[in-house]
Short mmCIF file of C-alpha atoms and ligand atoms in Angstrom, two decimals:
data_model
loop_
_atom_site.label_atom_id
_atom_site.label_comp_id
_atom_site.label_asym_id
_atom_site.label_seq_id
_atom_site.Cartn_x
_atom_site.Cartn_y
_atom_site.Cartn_z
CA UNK A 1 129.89 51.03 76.97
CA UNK A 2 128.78 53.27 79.90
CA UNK A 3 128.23 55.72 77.11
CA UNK A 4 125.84 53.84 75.10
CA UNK A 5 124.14 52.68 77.73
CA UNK A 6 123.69 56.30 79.12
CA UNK A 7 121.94 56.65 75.59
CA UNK A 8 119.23 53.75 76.25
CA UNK A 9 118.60 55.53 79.56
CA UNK A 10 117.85 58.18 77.88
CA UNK A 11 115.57 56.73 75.70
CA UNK A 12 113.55 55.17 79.00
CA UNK A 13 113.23 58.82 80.53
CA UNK A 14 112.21 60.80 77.65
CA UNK A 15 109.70 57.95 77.26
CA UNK A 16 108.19 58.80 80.90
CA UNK A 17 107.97 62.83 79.49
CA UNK A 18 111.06 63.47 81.39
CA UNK A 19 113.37 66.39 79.35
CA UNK A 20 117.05 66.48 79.11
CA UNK A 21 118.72 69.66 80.96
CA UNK A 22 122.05 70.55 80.96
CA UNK A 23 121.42 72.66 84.74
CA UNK A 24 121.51 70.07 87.29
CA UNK A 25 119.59 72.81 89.49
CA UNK A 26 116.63 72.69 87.56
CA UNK A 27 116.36 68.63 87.71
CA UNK A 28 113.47 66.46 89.05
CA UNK A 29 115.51 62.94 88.61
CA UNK A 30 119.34 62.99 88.69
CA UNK A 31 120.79 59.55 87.08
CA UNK A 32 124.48 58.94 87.67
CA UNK A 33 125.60 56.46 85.69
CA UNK A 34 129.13 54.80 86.84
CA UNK A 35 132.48 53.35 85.99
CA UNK A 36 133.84 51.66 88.32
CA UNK A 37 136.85 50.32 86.30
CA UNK A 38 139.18 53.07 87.74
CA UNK A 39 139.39 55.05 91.26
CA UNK A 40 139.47 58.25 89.89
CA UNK A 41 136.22 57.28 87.95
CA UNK A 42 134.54 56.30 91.13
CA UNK A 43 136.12 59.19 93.09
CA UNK A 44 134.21 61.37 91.07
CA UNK A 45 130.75 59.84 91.90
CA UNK A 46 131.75 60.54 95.65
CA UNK A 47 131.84 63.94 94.71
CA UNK A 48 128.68 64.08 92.83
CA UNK A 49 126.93 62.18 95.85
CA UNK A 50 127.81 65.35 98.21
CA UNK A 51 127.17 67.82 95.56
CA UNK A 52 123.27 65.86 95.34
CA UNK A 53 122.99 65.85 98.83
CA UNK A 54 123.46 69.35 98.90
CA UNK A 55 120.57 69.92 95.75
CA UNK A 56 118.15 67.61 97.90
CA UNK A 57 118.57 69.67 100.90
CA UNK A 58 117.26 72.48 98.85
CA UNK A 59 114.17 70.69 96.43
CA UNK A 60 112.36 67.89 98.30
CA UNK A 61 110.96 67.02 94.83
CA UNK A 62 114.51 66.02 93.87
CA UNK A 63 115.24 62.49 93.18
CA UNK A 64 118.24 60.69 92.18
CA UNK A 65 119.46 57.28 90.92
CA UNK A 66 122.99 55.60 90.82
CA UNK A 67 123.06 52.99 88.25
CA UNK A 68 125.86 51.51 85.92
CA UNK A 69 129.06 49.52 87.14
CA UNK A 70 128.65 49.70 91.07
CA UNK A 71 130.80 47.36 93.06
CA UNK A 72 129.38 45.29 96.24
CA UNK A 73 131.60 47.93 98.33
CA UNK A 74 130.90 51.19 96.94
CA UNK A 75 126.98 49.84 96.85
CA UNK A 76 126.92 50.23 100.81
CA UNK A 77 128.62 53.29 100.49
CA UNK A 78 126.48 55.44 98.35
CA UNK A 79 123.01 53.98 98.95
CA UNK A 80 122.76 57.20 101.83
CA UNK A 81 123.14 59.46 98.93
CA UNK A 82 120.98 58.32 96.18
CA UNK A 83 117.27 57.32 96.36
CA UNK A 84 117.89 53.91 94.18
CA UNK A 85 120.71 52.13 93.32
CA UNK A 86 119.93 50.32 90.29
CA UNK A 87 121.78 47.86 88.15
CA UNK A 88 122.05 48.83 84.39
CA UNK A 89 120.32 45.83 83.24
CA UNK A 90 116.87 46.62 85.40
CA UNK A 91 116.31 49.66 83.06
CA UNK A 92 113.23 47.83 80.98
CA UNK A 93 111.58 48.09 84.17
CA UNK A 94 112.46 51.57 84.94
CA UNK A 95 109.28 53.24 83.64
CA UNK A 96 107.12 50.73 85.55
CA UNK A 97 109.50 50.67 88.54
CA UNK A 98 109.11 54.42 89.11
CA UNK A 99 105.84 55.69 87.53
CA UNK A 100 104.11 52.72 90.35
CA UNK A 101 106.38 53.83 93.00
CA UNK A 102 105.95 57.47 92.52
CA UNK A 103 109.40 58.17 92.79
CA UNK A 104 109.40 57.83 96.14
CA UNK A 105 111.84 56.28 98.25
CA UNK A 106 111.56 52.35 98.42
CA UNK A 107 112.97 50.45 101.75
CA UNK A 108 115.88 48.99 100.32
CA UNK A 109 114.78 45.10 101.37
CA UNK A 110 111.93 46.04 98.13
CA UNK A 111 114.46 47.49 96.00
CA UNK A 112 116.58 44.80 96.53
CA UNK A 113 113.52 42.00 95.75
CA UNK A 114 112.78 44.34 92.61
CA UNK A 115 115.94 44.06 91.50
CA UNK A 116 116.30 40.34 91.73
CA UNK A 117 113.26 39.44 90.39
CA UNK A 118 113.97 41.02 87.07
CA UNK A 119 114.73 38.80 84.03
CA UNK A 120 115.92 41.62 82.10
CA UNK A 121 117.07 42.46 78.11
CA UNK A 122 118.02 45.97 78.51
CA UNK A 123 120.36 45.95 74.97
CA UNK A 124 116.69 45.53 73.52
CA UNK A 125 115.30 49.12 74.59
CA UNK A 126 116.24 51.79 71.55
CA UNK A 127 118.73 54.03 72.27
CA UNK A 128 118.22 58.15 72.30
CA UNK A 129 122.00 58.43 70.14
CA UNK A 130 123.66 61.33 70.93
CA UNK A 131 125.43 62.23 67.41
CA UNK A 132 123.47 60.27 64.52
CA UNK A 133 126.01 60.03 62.62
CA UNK A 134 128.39 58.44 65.03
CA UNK A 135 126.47 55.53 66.73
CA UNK A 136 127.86 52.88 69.78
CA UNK A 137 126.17 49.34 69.42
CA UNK A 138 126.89 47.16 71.92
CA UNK A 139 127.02 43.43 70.90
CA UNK A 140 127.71 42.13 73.46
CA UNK A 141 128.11 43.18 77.58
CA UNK A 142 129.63 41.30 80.65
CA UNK A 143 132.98 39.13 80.74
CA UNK A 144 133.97 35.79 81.88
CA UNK A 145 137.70 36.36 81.81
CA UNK A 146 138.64 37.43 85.30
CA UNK A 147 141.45 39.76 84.58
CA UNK A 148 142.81 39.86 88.15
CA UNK A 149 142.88 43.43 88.01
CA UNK A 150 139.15 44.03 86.46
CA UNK A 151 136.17 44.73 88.18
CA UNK A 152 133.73 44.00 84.85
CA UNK A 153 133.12 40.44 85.46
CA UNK A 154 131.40 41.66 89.24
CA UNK A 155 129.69 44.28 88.16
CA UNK A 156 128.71 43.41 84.73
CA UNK A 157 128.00 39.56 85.26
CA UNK A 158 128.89 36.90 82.46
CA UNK A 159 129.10 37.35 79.10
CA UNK A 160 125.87 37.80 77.30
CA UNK A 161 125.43 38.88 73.67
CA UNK A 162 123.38 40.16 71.67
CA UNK A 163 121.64 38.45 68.94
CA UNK A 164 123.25 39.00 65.84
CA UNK A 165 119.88 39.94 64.10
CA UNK A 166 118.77 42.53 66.35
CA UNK A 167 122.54 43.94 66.28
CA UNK A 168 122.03 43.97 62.72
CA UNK A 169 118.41 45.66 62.93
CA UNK A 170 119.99 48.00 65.18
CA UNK A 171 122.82 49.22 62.67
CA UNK A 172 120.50 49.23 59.73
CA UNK A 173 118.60 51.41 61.67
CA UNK A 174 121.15 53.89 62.54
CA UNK A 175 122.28 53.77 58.76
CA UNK A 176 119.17 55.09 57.82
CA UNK A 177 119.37 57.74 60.09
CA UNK A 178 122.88 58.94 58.33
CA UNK A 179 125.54 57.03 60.88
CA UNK A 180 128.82 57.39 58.84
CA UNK A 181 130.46 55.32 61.85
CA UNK A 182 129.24 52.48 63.73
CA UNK A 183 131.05 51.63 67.02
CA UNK A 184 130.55 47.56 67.85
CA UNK A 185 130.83 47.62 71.62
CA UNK A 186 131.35 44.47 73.73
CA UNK A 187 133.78 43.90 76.89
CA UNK A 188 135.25 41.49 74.48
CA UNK A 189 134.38 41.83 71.07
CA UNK A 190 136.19 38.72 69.69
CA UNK A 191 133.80 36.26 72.98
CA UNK A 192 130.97 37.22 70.80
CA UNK A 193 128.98 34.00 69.89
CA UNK A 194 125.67 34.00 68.64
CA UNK A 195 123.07 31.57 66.64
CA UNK A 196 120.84 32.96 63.93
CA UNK A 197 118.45 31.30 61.70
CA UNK A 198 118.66 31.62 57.97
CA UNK A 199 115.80 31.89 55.62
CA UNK A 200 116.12 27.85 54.94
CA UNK A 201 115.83 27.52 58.58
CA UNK A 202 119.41 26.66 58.91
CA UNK A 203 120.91 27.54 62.41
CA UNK A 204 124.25 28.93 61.59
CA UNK A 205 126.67 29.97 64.81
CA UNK A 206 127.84 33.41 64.18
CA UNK A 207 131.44 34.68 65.75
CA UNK A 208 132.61 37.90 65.61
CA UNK A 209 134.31 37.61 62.57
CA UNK A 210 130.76 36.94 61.10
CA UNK A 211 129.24 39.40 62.14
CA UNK A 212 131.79 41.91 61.17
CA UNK A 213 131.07 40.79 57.55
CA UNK A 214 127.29 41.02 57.78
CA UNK A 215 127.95 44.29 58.73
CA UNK A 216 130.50 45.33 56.10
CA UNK A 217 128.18 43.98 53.61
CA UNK A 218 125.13 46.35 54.38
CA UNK A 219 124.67 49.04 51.75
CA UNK A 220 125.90 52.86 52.86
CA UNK A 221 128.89 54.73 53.00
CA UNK A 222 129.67 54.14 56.35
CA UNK A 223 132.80 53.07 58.75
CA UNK A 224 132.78 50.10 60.94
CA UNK A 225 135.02 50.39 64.77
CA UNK A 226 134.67 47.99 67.53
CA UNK A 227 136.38 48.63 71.15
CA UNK A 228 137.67 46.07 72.47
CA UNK A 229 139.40 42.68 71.52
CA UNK A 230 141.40 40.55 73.66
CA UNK A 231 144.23 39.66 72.13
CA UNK A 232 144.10 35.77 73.36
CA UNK A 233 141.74 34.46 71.25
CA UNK A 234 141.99 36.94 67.92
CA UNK A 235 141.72 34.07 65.49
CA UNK A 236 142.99 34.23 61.89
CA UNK A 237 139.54 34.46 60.42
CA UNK A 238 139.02 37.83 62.44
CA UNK A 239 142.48 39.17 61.06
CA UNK A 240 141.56 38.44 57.31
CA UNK A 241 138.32 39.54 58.07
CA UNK A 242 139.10 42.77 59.27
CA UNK A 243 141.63 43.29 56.42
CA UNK A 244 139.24 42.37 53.93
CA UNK A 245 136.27 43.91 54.85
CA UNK A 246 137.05 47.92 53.59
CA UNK A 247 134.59 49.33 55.74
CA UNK A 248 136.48 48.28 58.86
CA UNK A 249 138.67 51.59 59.06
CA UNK A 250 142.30 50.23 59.35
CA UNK A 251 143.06 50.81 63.20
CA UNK A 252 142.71 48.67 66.67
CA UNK A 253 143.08 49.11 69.96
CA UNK A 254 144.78 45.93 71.38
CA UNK A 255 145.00 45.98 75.00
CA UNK A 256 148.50 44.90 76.23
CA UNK A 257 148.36 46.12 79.85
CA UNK A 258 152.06 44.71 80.58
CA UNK A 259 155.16 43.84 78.49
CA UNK A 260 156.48 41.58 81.06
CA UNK A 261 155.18 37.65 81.04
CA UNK A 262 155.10 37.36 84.74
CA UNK A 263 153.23 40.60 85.55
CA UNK A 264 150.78 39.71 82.36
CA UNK A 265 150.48 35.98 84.56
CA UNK A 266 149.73 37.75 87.71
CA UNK A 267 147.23 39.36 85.82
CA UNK A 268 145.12 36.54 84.26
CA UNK A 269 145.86 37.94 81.04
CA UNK A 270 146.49 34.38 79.13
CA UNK A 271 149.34 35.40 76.62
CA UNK A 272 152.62 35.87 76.55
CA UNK A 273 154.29 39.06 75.16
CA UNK A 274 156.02 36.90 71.89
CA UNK A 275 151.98 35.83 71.40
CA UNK A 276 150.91 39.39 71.33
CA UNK A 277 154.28 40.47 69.05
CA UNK A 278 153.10 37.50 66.77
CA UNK A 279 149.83 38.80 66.57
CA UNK A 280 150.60 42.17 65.94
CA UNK A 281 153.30 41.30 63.14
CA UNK A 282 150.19 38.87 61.87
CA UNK A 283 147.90 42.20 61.92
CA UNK A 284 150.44 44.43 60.36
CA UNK A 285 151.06 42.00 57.04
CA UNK A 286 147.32 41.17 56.80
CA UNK A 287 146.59 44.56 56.21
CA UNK A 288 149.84 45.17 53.97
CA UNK A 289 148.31 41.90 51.43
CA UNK A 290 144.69 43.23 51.21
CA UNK A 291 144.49 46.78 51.51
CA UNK A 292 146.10 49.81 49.36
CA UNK A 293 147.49 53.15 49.98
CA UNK A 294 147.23 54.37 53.46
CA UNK A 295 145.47 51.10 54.45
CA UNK A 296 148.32 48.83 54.39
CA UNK A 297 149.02 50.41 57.60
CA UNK A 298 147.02 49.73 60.08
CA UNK A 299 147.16 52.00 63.35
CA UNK A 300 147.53 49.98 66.99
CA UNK A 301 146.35 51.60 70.21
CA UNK A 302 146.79 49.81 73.61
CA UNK A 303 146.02 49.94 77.46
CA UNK A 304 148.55 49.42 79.89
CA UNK A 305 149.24 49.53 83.44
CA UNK A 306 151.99 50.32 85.21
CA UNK A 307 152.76 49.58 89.19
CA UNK A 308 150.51 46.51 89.23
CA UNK A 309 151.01 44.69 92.83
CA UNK A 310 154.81 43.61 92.66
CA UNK A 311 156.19 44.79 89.23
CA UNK A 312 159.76 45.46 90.18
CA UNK A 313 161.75 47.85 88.04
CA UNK A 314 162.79 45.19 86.03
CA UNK A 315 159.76 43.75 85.55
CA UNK A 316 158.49 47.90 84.53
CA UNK A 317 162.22 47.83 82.25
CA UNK A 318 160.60 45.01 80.28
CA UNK A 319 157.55 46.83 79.65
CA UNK A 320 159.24 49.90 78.21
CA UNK A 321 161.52 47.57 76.08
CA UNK A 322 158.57 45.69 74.49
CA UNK A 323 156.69 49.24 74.58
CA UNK A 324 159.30 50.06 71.77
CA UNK A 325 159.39 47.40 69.87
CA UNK A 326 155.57 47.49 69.23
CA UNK A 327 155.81 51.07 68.59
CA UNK A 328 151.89 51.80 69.20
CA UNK A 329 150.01 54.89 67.94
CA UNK A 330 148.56 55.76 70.94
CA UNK A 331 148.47 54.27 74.30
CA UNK A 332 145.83 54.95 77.17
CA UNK A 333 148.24 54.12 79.84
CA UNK A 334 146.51 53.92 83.84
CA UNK A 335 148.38 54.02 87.20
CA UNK A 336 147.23 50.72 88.84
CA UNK A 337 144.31 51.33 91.96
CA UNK A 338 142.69 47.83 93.19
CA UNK A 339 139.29 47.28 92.88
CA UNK A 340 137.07 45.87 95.30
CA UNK A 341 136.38 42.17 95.07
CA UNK A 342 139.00 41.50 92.29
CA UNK A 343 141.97 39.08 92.81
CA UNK A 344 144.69 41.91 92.55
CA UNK A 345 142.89 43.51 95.68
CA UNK A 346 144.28 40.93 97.36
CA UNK A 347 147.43 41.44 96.42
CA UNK A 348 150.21 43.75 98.17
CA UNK A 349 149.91 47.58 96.26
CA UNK A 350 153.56 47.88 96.89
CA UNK A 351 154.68 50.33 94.07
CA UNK A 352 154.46 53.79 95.77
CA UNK A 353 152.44 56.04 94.03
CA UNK A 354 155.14 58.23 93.70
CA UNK A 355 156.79 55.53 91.46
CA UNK A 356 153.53 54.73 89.67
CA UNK A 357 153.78 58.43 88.48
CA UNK A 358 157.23 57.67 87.28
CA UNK A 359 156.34 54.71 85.38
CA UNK A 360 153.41 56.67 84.10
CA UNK A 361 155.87 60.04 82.84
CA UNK A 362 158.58 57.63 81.14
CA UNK A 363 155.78 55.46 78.75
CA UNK A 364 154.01 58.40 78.29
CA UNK A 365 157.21 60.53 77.14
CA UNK A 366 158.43 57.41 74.69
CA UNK A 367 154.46 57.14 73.63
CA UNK A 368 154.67 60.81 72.21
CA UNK A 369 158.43 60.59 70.47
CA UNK A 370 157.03 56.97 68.91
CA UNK A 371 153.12 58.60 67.88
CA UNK A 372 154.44 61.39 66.16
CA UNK A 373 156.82 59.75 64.11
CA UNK A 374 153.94 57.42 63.21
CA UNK A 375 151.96 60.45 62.44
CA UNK A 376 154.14 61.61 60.00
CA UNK A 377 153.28 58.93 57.80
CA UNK A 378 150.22 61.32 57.05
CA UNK A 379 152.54 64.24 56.32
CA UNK A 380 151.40 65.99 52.89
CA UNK A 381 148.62 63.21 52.45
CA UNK A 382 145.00 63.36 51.67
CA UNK A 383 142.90 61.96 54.49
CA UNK A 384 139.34 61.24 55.02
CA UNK A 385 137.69 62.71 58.10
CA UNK A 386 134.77 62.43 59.75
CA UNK A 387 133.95 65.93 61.31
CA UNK A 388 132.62 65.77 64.97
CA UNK A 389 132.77 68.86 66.39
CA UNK A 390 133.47 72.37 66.48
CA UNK A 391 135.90 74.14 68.83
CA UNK A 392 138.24 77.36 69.07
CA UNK A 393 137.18 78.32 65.46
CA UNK A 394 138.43 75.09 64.13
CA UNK A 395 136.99 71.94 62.96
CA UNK A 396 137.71 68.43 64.77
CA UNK A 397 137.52 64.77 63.17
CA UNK A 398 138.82 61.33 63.23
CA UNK A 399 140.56 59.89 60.43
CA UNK A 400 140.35 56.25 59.55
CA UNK A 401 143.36 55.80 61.13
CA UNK A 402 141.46 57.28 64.51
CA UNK A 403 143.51 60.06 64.16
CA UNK A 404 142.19 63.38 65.49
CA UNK A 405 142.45 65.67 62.82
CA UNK A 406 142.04 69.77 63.14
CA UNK A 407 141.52 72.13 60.37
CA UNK A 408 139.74 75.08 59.69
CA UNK A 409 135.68 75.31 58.05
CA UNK A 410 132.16 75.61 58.49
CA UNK A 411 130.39 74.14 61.19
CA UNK A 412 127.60 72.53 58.86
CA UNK A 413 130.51 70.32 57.87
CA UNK A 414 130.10 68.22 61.37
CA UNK A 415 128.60 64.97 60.96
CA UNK A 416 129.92 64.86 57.03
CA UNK A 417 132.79 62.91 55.23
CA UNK A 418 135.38 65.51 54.05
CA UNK A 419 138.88 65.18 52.75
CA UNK A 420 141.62 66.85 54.50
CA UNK A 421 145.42 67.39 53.72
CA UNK A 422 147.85 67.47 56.03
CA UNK A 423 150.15 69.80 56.67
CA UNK A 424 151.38 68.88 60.10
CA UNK A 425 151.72 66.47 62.21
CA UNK A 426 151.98 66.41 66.64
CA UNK A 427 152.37 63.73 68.60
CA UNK A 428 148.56 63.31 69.51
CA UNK A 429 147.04 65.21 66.23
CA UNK A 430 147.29 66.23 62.63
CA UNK A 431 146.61 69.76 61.61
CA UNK A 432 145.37 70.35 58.19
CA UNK A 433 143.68 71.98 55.43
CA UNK A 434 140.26 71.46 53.98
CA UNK A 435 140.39 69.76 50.54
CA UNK A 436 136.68 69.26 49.63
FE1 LIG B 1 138.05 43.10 82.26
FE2 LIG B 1 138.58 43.10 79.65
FE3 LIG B 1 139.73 41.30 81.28
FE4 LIG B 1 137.12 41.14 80.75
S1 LIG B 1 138.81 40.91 79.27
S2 LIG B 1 138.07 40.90 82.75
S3 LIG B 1 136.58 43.30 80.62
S4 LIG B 1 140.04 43.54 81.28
#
């Protein structure tokens, strides 16, 4: 998300003549856009604040803005080090903000009036996309779900989407413009809720599953992701609609975040681990009834945390037990740090971090025995890949499956569909050679 809306920032500064550089040296207007979702994340800003500090000292013209997901806390924090703190969704009055202002720095009591007078629509400004053929749309941004671990619901706000005509324009748009891959982005892809009026002036309420087949049923070769669903509310009509629509590449990233039902309580998570098994088993079949080939499988990624306030070992044992029985493709798995303002702040960090890193080591060790055994499912197979970059002398893509795929061939292949076969297969890759 942080990345897309980094592109519609972008957009607003190019419009204002502002140019791009890659040399922060050289820079008139620094804009640091945040995550605030992990420590590490915001660590990283804290080091960027001194390293801009140090840049001012030595260009008085310098300026420098902190926008993005910026908690109450970290707010007081860095507001020495940056000339505005803005919230992402003041950025249609960026241009006006700054070109009246002259840059120059505002008493925060006006910054803070600016900012709260604003009735803003930022999804509505065009984003600057950074690869044209592989495009993030957001439907949708903020959360109402209070995960007690999350900081989105803070520093996002509610939910608000998108409606589903001007996501529509918006994908049309970057069709046109060669996207092979669309990215539907949303907090919560499967909240999404929108009205739109058809041409007999009917109102009809479009869902998420809706809109995923509005998509699919644009003309173009093209593939259709989305990042991410809750897997509370995933209804029926979103599993047969995924499955049916072929443009919706066969692979989902399902956050789990713990494998034991009192941990998953603690965290405001709303399901049980048999609700999430039943899902996944409903996933699994759905895709084995409508699709061929390949596509009967359908790859699973997840997010989990380990050494959330009080998981005892047993409660971490459970985890790894239901870890295996899932068997996931991938898993982005994070060592639990509290966030400010959120309910598991609150809450004793009693897992050490020594014994967060523990936790961490032992999923991550059965995550690579379990992905490459899944990976050799691909083993002597043709694949399609969509080549995104170059690197080493080799070519890199995703597969359908969102598997990264390296082979070897020219560099005007990036941004193009290209068949691959492979020839090996790692625990996090596929190696390969160039077909066509
Ligand atoms: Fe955060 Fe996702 Fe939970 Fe919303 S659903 S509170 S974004 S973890």
């Amino acid at each position: 998300m942080n990345k897309s809306d980094s592109e519609r920032i972008a957009q607003v500064l190019e419009g204002m003549g502002y140019q791009k550089t890659s040399n922060e040296k050289e820079a008139d207007l620094l804009v640091v856009n945040m995550c605030s979702v992990r420590q590490s994340a915001v660590d990283r800003v804290y080091g960027m604040a001194k390293k801009i500090q140090t840049l001012k000292a030595k260009s008085y013209k310098l300026k420098a803005i902190l926008t993005g997901c910026v908690s109450k806390k970290d707010f007081s924090k860095f507001k020495n080090f940056f000339d505005f703190i803005l919230p992402i969704k003041t950025l249609p009055k960026w241009q006006e903000f700054l070109k009246k202002k002259g840059v120059h720095f505002l008493p925060n009591q006006r910054e803070k009036d600016f900012v709260e007078n604003l009735k803003c629509d930022y999804l509505k400004i065009k984003p600057k996309h950074e690869k044209s053929f592989s495009v993030f749309i957001p439907i949708s941004t903020g959360c109402d779900n209070f995960c007690s671990f999350c900081i989105v619901p803070f520093v996002r706000g509610p939910l608000i989407c998108r409606p589903a005509n001007e996501i529509l324009n918006e994908v049309k748009e970057a069709i046109k413009n060669g996207a092979k891959e669309i990215w539907l982005l949303g907090q919560n892809v499967n909240d999404y809720n929108s009205k739109l009026k058809s041409q007999k002036s009917k109102v009809n309420v479009i869902n998420f599953a809706r809109l995923l087949k509005m998509i699919n049923d644009i003309p173009g070769d093209f593939w259709i992701r989305f990042t991410s669903p809750h897997p509370k509310n995933f209804s029926n009509e979103l599993i047969e609609t995924m499955a049916k629509c072929q443009k919706v590449t066969p692979y989902l990233n399902l956050p789990l975040q713990s494998g034991d039902d009192e941990i998953l309580k603690k965290m405001n998570r709303n399901y049980t681990t048999k609700d999430y098994e039943n899902l996944v088993k409903k996933i699994r079949q759905t895709f084995k009834k409508y699709r061929k080939g390949l596509e009967k499988y359908v790859a699973i990624s997840t997010d989990i945390i380990v050494g959330f306030p009080g998981e005892t070992r047993k409660q971490f044992e459970n985890t790894v037990k239901f870890f295996k029985k899932i068997k996931f493709d991938m898993a982005y798995i994070a060592k639990f740090s509290p966030r400010p303002g959120t309910a598991a702040e609150k809450m004793k960090d009693d897992v050490s971090p020594k014994e967060k890193e523990r936790r961490y080591k032992i999923l991550t060790n059965i995550l690579k025995k379990i992905a490459k055994k899944k990976n050799e499912k691909f083993l002597n197979k043709e694949i399609e890949v969509l080549v995104e970059e170059e690197k080493n002398g080799f070519l890199l893509g995703k597969s359908r499956h969102f598997k990264t795929v390296k082979f070897k061939g020219e560099k005007n292949l990036i941004g193009e569909f290209v068949k691959v076969k492979v020839l090996k297969a790692e625990p996090f890759g596929l190696f390969g050679k160039l077909i066509k």
